[in-house]
Tab-separated table of C-alpha atoms in Angstrom:
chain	number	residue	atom	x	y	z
A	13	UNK	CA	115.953	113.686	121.576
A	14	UNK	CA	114.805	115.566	124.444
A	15	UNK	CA	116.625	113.587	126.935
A	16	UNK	CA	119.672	114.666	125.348
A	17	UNK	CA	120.126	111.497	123.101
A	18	UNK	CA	121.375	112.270	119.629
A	19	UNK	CA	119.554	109.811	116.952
A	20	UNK	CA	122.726	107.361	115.747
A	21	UNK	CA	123.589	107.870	112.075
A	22	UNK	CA	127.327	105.917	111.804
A	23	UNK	CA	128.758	105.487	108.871
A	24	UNK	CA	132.735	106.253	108.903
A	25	UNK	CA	135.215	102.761	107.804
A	26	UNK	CA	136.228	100.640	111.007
A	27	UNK	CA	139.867	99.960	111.928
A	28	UNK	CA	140.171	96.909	112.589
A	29	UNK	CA	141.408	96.494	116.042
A	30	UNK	CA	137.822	98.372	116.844
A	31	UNK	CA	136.025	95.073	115.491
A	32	UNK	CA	135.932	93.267	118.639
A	33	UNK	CA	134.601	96.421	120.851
A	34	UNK	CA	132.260	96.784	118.438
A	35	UNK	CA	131.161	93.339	118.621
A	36	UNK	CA	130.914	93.387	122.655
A	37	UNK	CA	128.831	96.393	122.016
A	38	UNK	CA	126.847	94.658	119.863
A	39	UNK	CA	126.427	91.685	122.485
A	40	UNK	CA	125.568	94.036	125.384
A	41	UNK	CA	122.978	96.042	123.345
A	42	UNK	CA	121.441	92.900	122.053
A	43	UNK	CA	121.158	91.155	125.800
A	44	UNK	CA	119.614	94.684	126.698
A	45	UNK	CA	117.258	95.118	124.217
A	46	UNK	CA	115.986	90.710	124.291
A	47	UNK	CA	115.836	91.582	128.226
A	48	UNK	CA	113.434	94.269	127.886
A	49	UNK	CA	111.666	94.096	124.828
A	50	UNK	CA	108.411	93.081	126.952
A	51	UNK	CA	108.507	96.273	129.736
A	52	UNK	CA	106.825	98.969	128.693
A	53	UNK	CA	109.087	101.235	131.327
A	54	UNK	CA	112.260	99.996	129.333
A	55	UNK	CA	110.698	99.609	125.598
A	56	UNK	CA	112.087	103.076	124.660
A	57	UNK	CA	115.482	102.105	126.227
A	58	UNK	CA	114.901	98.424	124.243
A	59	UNK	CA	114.761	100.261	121.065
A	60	UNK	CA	117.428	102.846	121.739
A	61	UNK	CA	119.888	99.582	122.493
A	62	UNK	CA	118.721	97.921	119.131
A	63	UNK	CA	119.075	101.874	117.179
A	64	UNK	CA	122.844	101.169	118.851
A	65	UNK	CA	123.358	97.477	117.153
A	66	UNK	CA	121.739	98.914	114.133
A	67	UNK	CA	124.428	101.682	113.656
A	68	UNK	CA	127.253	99.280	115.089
A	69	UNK	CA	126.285	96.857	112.443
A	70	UNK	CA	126.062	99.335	110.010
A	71	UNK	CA	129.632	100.863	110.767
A	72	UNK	CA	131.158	97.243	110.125
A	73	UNK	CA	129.958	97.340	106.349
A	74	UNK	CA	130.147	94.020	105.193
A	75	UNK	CA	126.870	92.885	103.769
A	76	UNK	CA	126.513	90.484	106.401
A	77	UNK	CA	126.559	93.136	108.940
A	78	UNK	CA	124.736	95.181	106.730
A	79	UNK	CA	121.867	92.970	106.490
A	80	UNK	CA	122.329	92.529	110.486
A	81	UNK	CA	122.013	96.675	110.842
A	82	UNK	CA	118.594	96.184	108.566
A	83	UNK	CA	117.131	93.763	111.280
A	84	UNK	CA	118.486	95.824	114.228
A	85	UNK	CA	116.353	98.571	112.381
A	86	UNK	CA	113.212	97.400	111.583
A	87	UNK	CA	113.657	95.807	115.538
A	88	UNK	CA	114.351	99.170	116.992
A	89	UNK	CA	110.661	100.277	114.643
A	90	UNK	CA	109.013	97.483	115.552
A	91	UNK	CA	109.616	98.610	119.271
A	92	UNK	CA	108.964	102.021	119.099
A	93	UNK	CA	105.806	101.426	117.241
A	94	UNK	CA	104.335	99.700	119.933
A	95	UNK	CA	105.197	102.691	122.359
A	96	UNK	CA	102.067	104.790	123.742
A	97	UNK	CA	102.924	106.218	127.018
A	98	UNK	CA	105.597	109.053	125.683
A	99	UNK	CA	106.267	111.026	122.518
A	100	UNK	CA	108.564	108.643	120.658
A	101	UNK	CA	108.426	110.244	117.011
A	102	UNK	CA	111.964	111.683	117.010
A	103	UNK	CA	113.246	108.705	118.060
A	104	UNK	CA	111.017	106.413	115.229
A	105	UNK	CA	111.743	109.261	112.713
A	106	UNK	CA	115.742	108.414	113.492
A	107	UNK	CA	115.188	104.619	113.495
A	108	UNK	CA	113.191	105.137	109.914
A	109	UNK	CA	116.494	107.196	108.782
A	110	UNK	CA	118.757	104.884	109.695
A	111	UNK	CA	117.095	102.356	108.319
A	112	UNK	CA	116.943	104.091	105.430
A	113	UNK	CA	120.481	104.908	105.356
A	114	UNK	CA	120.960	101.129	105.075
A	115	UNK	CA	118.778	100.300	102.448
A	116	UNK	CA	120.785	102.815	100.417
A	117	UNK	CA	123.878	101.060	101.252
A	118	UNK	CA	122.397	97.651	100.247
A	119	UNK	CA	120.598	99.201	97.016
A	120	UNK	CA	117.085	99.045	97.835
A	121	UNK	CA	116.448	103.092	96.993
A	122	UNK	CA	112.326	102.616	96.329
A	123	UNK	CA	112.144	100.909	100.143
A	124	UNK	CA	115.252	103.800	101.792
A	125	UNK	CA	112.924	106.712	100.078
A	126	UNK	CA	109.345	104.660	101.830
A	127	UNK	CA	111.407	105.173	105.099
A	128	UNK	CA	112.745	108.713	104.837
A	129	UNK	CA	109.248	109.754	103.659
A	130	UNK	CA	108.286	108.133	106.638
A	131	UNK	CA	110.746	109.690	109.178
A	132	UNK	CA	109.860	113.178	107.394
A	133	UNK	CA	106.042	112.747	108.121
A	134	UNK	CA	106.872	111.586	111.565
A	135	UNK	CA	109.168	115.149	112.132
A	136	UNK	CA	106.420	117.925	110.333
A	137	UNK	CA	104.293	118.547	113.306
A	138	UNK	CA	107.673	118.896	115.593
A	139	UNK	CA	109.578	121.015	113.127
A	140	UNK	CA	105.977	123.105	112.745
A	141	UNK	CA	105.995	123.599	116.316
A	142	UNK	CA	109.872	125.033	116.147
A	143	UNK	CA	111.537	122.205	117.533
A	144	UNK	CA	115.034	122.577	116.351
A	145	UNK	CA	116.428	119.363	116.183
A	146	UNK	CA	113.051	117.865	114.167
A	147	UNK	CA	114.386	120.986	112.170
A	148	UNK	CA	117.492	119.588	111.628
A	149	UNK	CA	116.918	115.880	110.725
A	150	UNK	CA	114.064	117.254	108.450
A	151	UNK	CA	116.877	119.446	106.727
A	152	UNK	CA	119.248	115.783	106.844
A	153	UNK	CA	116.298	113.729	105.820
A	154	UNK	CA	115.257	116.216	102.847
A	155	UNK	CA	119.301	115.709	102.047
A	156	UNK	CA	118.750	111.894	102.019
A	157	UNK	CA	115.782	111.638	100.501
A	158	UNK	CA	117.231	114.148	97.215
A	159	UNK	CA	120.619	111.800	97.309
A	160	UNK	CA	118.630	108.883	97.305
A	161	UNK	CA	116.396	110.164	94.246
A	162	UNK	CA	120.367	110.621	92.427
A	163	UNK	CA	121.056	106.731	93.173
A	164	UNK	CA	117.455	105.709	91.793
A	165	UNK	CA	118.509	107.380	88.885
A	166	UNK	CA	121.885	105.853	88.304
């Protein structure tokens, strides 16, 4: 993003004495996020702190948490969507991708491959323009979008 924030994409197996940091993350992001939903100063920061349960949840695998990361997602959209004062479409096209990402994981490809389309329309005009980290998550997102084509097809 252009404040420096890298869009969250977590997927590596959790040990399990990181479970319960994880979990007060997931508590303090969630507090955050319920706190400030309504503020249009802190909506961006509202949906950055639900992108942050979404990846948590996401990172603990089980389809509990799994369906947990789904809501954190759509959340974080939801959030973002309503967002008119600032250029937010790197940070929706990341919450769309992560989203994505779970949907894969929970073997929904037709609705992951809605959502990457969606986070590749939302990166064209910035990629276009030379911006080369909407270069870069269009070049991940393409990635995604071909893997997730592989899983339809399985």
């Amino acid at each position: 993003a252009e404040d420096g924030e890298a869009p969250v994409f977590v997927s590596a197996a959790v040990e399990p004495r990181d479970v319960a940091l994880l979990q007060r993350m997931v508590e303090f992001y969630d507090r955050f996020a319920e706190r400030n939903a309504g503020d249009q100063a802190l909506r961006l920061e509202a949906a950055r702190a639900r992108s942050r349960v979404g990846a948590i949840h996401a990172r603990l695998g089980s389809e509990a948490w799994l369906f947990a990361a789904e809501t954190a997602w759509q959340e974080a959209i939801a959030l973002l969507s309503h967002i008119d004062d600032r250029d937010v479409r790197r940070e929706l096209a990341a919450a769309h991708g992560g989203l994505a990402r779970v949907l894969q994981r929970r073997e929904q490809p037709d609705l992951a491959a809605e959502h990457l389309r969606t986070a590749l329309g939302l990166l064209e005009p910035l990629s276009a323009a030379g911006d080369r980290g909407a270069l870069l998550a269009r070049a991940e997102g393409d990635f995604l979008l071909a893997r997730n084509a592989e899983l339809r097809r399985m």
